[in-house]
JSON list of C-alpha atoms in Angstrom, two decimals:
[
{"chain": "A", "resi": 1, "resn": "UNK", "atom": "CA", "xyz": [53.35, 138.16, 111.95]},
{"chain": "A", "resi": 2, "resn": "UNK", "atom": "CA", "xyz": [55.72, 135.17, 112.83]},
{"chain": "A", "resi": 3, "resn": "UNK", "atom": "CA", "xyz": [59.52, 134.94, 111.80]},
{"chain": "A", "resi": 4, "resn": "UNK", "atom": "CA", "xyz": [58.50, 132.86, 109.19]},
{"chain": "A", "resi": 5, "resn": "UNK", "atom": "CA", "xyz": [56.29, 135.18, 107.26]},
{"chain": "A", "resi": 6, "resn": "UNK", "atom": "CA", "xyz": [58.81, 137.70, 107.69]},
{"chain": "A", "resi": 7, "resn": "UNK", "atom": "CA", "xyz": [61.86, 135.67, 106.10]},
{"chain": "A", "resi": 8, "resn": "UNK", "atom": "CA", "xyz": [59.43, 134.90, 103.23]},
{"chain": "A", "resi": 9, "resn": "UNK", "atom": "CA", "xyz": [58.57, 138.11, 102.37]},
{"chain": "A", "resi": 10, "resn": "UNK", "atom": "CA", "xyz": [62.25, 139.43, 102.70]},
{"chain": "A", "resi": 11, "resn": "UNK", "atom": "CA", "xyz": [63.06, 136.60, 100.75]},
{"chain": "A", "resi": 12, "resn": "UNK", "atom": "CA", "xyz": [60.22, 137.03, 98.03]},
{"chain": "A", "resi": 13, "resn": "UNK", "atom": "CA", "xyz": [61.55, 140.86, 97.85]},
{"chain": "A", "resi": 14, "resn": "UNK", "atom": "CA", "xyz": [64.75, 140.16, 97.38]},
{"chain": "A", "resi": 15, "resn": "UNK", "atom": "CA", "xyz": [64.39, 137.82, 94.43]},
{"chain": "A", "resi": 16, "resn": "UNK", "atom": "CA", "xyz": [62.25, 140.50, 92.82]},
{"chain": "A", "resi": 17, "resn": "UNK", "atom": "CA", "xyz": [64.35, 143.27, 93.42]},
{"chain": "A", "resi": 18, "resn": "UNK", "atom": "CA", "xyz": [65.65, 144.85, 90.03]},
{"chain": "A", "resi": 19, "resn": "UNK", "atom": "CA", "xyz": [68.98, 145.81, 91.29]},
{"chain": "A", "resi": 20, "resn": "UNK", "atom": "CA", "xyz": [69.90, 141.70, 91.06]},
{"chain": "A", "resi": 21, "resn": "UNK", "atom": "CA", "xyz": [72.19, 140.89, 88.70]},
{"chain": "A", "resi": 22, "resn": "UNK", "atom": "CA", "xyz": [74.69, 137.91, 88.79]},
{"chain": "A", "resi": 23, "resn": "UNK", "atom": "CA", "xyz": [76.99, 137.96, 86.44]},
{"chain": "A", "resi": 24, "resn": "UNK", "atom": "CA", "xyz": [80.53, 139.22, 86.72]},
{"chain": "A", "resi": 25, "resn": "UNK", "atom": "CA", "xyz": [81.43, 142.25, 86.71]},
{"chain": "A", "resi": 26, "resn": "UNK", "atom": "CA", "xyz": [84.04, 143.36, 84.18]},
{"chain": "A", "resi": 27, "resn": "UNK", "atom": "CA", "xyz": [84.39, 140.88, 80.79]},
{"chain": "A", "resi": 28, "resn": "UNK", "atom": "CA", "xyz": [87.12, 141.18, 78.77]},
{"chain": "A", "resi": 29, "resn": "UNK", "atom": "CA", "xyz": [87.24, 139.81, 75.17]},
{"chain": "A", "resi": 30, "resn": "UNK", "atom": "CA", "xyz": [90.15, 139.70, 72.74]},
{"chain": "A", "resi": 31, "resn": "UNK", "atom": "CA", "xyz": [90.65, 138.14, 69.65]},
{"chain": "A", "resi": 32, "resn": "UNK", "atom": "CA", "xyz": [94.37, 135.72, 69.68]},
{"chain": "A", "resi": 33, "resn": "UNK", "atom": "CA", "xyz": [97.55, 137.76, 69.10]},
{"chain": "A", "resi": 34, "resn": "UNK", "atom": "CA", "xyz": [99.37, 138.12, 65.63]},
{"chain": "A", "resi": 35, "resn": "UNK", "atom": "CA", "xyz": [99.64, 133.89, 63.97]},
{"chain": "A", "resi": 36, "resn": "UNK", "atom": "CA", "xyz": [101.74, 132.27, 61.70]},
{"chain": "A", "resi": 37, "resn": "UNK", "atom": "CA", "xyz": [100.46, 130.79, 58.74]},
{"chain": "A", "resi": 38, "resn": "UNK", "atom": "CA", "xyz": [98.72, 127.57, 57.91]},
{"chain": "A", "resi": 39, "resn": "UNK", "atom": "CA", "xyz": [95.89, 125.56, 59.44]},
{"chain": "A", "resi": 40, "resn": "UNK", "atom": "CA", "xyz": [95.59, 125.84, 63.36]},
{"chain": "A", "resi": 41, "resn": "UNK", "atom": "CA", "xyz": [98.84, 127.87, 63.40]},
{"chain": "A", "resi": 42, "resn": "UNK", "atom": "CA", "xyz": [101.12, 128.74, 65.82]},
{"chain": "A", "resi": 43, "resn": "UNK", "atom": "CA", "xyz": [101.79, 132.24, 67.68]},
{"chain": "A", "resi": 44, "resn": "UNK", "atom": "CA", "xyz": [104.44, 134.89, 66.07]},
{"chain": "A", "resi": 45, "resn": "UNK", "atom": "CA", "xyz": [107.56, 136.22, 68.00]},
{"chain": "A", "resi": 46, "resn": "UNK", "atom": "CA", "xyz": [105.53, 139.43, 67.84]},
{"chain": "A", "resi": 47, "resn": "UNK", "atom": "CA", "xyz": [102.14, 137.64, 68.77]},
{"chain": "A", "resi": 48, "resn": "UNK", "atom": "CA", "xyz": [103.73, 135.79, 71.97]},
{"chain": "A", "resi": 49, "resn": "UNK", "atom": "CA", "xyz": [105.37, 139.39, 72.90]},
{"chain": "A", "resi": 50, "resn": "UNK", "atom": "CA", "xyz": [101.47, 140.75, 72.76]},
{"chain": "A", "resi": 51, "resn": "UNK", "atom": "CA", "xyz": [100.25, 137.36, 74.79]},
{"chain": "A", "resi": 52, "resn": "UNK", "atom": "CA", "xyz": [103.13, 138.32, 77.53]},
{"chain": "A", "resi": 53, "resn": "UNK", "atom": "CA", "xyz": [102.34, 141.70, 77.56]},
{"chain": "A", "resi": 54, "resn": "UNK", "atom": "CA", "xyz": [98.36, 141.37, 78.68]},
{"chain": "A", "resi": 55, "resn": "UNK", "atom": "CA", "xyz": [99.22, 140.48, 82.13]},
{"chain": "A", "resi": 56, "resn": "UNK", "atom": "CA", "xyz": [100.11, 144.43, 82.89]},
{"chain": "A", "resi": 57, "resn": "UNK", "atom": "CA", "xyz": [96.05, 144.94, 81.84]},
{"chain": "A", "resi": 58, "resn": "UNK", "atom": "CA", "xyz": [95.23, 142.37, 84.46]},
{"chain": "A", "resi": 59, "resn": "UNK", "atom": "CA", "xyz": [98.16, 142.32, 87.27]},
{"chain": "A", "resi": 60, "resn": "UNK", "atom": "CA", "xyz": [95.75, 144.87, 89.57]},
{"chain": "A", "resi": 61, "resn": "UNK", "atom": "CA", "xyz": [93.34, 142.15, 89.84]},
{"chain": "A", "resi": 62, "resn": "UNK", "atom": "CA", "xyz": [93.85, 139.27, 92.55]},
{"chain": "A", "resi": 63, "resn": "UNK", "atom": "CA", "xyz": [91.75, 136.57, 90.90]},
{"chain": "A", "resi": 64, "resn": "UNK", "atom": "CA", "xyz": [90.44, 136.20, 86.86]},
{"chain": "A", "resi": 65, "resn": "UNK", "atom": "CA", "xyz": [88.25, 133.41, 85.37]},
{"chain": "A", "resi": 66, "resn": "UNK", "atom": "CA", "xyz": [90.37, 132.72, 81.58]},
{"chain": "A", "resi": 67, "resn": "UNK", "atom": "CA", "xyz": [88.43, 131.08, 78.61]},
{"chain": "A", "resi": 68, "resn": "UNK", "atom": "CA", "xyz": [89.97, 130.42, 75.51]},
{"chain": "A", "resi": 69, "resn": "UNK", "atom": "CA", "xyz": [88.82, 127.95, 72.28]},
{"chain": "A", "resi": 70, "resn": "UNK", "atom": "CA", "xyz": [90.79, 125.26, 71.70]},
{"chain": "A", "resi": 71, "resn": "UNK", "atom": "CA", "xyz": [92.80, 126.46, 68.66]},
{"chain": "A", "resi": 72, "resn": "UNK", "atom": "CA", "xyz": [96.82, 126.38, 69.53]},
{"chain": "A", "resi": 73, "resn": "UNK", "atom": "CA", "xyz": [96.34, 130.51, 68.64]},
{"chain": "A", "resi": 74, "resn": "UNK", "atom": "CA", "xyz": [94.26, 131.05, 71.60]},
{"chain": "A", "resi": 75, "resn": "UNK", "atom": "CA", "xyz": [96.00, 128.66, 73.63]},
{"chain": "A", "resi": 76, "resn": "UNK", "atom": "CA", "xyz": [99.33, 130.25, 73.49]},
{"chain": "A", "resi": 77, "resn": "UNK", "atom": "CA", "xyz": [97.89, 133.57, 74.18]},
{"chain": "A", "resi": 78, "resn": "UNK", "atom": "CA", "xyz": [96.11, 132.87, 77.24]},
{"chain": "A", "resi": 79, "resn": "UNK", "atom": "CA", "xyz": [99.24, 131.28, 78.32]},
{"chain": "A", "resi": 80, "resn": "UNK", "atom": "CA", "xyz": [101.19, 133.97, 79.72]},
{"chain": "A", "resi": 81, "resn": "UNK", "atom": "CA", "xyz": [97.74, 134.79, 81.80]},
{"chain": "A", "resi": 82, "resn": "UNK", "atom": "CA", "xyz": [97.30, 131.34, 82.87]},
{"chain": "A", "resi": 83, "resn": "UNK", "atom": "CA", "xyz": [101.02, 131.02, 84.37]},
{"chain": "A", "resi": 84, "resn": "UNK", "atom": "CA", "xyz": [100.47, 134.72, 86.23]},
{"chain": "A", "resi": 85, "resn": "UNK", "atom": "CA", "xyz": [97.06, 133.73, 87.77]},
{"chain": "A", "resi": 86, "resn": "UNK", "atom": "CA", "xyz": [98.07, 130.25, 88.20]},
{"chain": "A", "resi": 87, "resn": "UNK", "atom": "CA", "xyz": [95.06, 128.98, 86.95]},
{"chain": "A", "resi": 88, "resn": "UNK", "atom": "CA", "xyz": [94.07, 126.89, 83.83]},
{"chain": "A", "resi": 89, "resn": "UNK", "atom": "CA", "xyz": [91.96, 128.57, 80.94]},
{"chain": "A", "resi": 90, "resn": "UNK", "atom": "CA", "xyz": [88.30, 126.73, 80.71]},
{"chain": "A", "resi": 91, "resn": "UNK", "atom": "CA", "xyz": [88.45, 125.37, 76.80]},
{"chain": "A", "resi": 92, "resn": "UNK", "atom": "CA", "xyz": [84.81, 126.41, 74.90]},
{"chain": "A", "resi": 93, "resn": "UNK", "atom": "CA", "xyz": [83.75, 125.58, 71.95]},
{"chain": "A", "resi": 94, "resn": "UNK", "atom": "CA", "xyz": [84.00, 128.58, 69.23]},
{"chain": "A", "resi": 95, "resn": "UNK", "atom": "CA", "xyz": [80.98, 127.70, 67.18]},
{"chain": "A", "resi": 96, "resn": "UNK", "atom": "CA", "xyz": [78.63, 127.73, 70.36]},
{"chain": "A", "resi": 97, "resn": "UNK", "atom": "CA", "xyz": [78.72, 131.21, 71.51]},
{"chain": "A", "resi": 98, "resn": "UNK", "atom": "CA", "xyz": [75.02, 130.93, 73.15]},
{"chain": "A", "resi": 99, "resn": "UNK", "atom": "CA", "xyz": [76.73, 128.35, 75.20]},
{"chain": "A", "resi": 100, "resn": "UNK", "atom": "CA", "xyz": [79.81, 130.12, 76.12]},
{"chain": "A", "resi": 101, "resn": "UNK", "atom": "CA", "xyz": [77.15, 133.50, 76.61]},
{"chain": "A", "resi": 102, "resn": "UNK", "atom": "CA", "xyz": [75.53, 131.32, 79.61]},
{"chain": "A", "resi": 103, "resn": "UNK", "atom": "CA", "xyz": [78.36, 130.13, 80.90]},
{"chain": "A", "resi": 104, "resn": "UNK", "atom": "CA", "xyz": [79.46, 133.68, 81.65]},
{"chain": "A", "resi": 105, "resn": "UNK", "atom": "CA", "xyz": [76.58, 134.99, 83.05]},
{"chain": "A", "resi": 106, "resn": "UNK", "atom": "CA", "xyz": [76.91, 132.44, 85.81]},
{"chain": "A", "resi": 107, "resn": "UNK", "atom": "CA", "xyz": [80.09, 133.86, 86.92]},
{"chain": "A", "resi": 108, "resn": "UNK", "atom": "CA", "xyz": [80.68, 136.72, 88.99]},
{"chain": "A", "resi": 109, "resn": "UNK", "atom": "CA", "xyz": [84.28, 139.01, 89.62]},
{"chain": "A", "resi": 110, "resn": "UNK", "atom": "CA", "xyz": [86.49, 139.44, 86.07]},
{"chain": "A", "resi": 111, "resn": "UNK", "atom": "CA", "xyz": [86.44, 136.93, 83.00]},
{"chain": "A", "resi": 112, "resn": "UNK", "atom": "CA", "xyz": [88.75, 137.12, 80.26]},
{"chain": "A", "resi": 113, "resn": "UNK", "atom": "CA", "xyz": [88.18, 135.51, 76.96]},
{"chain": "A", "resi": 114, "resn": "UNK", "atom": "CA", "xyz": [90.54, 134.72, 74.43]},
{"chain": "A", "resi": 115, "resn": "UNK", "atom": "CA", "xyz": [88.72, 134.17, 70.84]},
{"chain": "A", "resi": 116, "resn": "UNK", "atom": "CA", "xyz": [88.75, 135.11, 67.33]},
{"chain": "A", "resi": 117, "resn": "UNK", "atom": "CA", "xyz": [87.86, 137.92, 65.12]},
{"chain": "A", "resi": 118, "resn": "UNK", "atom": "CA", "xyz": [84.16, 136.97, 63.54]},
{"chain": "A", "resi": 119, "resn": "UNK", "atom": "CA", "xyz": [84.06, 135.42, 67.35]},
{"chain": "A", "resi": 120, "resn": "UNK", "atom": "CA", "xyz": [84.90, 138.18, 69.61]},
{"chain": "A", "resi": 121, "resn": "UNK", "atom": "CA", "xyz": [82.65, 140.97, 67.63]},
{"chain": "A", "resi": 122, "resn": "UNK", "atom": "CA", "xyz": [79.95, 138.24, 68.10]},
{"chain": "A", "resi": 123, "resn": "UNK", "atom": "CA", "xyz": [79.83, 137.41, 71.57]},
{"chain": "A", "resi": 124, "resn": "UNK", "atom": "CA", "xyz": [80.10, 141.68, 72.49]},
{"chain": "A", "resi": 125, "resn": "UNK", "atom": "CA", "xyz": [76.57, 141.62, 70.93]},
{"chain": "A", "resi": 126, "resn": "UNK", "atom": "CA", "xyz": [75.92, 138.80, 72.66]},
{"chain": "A", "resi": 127, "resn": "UNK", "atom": "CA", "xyz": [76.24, 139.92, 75.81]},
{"chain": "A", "resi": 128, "resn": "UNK", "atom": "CA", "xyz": [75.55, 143.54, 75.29]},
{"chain": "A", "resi": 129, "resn": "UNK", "atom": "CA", "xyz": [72.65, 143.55, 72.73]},
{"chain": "A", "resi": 130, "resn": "UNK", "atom": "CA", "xyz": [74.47, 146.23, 70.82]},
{"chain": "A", "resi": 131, "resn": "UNK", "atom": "CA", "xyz": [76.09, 146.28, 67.25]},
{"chain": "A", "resi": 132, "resn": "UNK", "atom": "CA", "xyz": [79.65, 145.67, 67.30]},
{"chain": "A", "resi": 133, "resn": "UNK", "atom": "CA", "xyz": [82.10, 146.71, 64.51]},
{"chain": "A", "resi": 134, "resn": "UNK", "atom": "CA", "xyz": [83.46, 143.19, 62.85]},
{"chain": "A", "resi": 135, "resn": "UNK", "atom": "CA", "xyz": [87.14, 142.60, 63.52]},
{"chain": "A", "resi": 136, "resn": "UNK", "atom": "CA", "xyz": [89.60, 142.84, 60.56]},
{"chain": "A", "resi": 137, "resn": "UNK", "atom": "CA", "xyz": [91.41, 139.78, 59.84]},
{"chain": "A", "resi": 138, "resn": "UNK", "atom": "CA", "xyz": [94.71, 141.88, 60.58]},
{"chain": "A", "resi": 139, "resn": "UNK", "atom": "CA", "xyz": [93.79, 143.74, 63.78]},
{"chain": "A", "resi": 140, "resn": "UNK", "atom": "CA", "xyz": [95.18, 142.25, 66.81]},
{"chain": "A", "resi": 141, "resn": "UNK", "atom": "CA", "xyz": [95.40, 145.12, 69.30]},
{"chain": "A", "resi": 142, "resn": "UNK", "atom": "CA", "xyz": [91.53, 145.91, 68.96]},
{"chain": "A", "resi": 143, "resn": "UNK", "atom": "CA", "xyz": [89.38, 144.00, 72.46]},
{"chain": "A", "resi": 144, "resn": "UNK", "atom": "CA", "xyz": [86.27, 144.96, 74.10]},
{"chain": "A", "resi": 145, "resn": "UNK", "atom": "CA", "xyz": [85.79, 145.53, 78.04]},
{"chain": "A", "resi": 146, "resn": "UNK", "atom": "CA", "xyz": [81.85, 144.80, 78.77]},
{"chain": "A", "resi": 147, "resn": "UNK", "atom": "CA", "xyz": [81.34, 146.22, 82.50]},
{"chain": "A", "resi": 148, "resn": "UNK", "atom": "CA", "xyz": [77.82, 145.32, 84.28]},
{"chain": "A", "resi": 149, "resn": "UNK", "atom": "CA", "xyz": [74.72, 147.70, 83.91]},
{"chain": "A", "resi": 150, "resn": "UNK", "atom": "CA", "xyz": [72.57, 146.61, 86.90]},
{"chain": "A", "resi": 151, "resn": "UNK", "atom": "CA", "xyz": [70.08, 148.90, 85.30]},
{"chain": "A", "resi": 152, "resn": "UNK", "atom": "CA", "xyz": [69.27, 147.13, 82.18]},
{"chain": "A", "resi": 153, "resn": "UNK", "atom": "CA", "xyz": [70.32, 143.73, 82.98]},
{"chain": "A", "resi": 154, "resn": "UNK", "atom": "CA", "xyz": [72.81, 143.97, 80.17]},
{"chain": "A", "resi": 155, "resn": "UNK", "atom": "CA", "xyz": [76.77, 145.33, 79.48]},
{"chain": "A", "resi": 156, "resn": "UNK", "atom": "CA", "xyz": [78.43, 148.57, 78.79]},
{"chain": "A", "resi": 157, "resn": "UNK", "atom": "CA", "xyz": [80.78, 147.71, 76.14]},
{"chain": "A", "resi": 158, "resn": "UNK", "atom": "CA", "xyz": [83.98, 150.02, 75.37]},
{"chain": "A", "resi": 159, "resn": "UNK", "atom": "CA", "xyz": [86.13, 148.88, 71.61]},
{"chain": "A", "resi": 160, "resn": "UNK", "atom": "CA", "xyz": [89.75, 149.87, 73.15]},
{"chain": "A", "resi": 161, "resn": "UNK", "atom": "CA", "xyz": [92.98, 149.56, 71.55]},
{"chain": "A", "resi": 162, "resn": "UNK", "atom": "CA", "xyz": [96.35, 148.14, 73.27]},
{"chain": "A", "resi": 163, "resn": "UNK", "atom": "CA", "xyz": [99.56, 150.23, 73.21]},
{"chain": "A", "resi": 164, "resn": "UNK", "atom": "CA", "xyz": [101.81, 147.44, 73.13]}
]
């Protein structure tokens, strides 16, 4: 057998090996922090304190990937993240979660996404294929961490609470 044959058979095994899976690794997914009133409303005092304090959930990692829709809510929360990690947030649009579900999946390391509450519960299931417990309209301390299953090609989500 020539070297030729043998890099396309290590190649054709590879590509069919089960263990494959690119996507990234950790996902996190929170709904904005606490809002004023009104249409597309600003951030509380309290909800920019909450926005500040996510970068001690993220400050072990070197490098994030930030989404966030493009309400001023989300916006200012991924704010603090985006000034840490000296990156911009990627802007997707909220009513195309299919969309934003791809997108992800092409990625690889940790992703954060910044969303909404009949988003956030939405896009867990999305990625996970499990049921998710809606959001209340009130709950802003309530996120989901989705970590990789090689095994079925899908995520492990945990519903955590914040302590700040």
């Amino acid at each position: 057998m020539n070297v030729k044959n043998i890099m396309m058979l290590f190649l054709l095994a590879l590509l069919s090996c089960d263990s494959v899976f690119a996507a990234p690794d950790e996902i996190y997914l929170f709904r904005h922090s606490e809002k004023s009133s009104g249409e597309n409303p600003s951030l509380t005092e309290q909800g920019e304190k909450r926005a500040q304090s996510l970068i001690s959930l993220f400050e072990k990692y070197n490098k994030v990937q930030l989404f966030s829709s493009n309400y001023k809510r989300t916006l200012q929360t991924v704010a603090p993240l985006e000034k840490y990690f000296k990156i911009k947030a990627e802007v997707y649009n909220a009513s195309d979660l299919i969309a934003l579900q791809n997108t992800l999946l092409d990625l690889d390391g940790v992703v954060i996404v910044i969303g909404h509450s009949n988003t956030t519960p939405k896009l867990a299931e999305l990625l996970s294929g499990d049921n998710v417990e809606p959001m209340h309209e009130t709950d802003f301390t309530r996120y989901f961490l989705l970590n990789k299953n090689n095994e079925t090609h899908k995520y492990d989500v945990s519903d955590l609470t914040m302590n700040f």
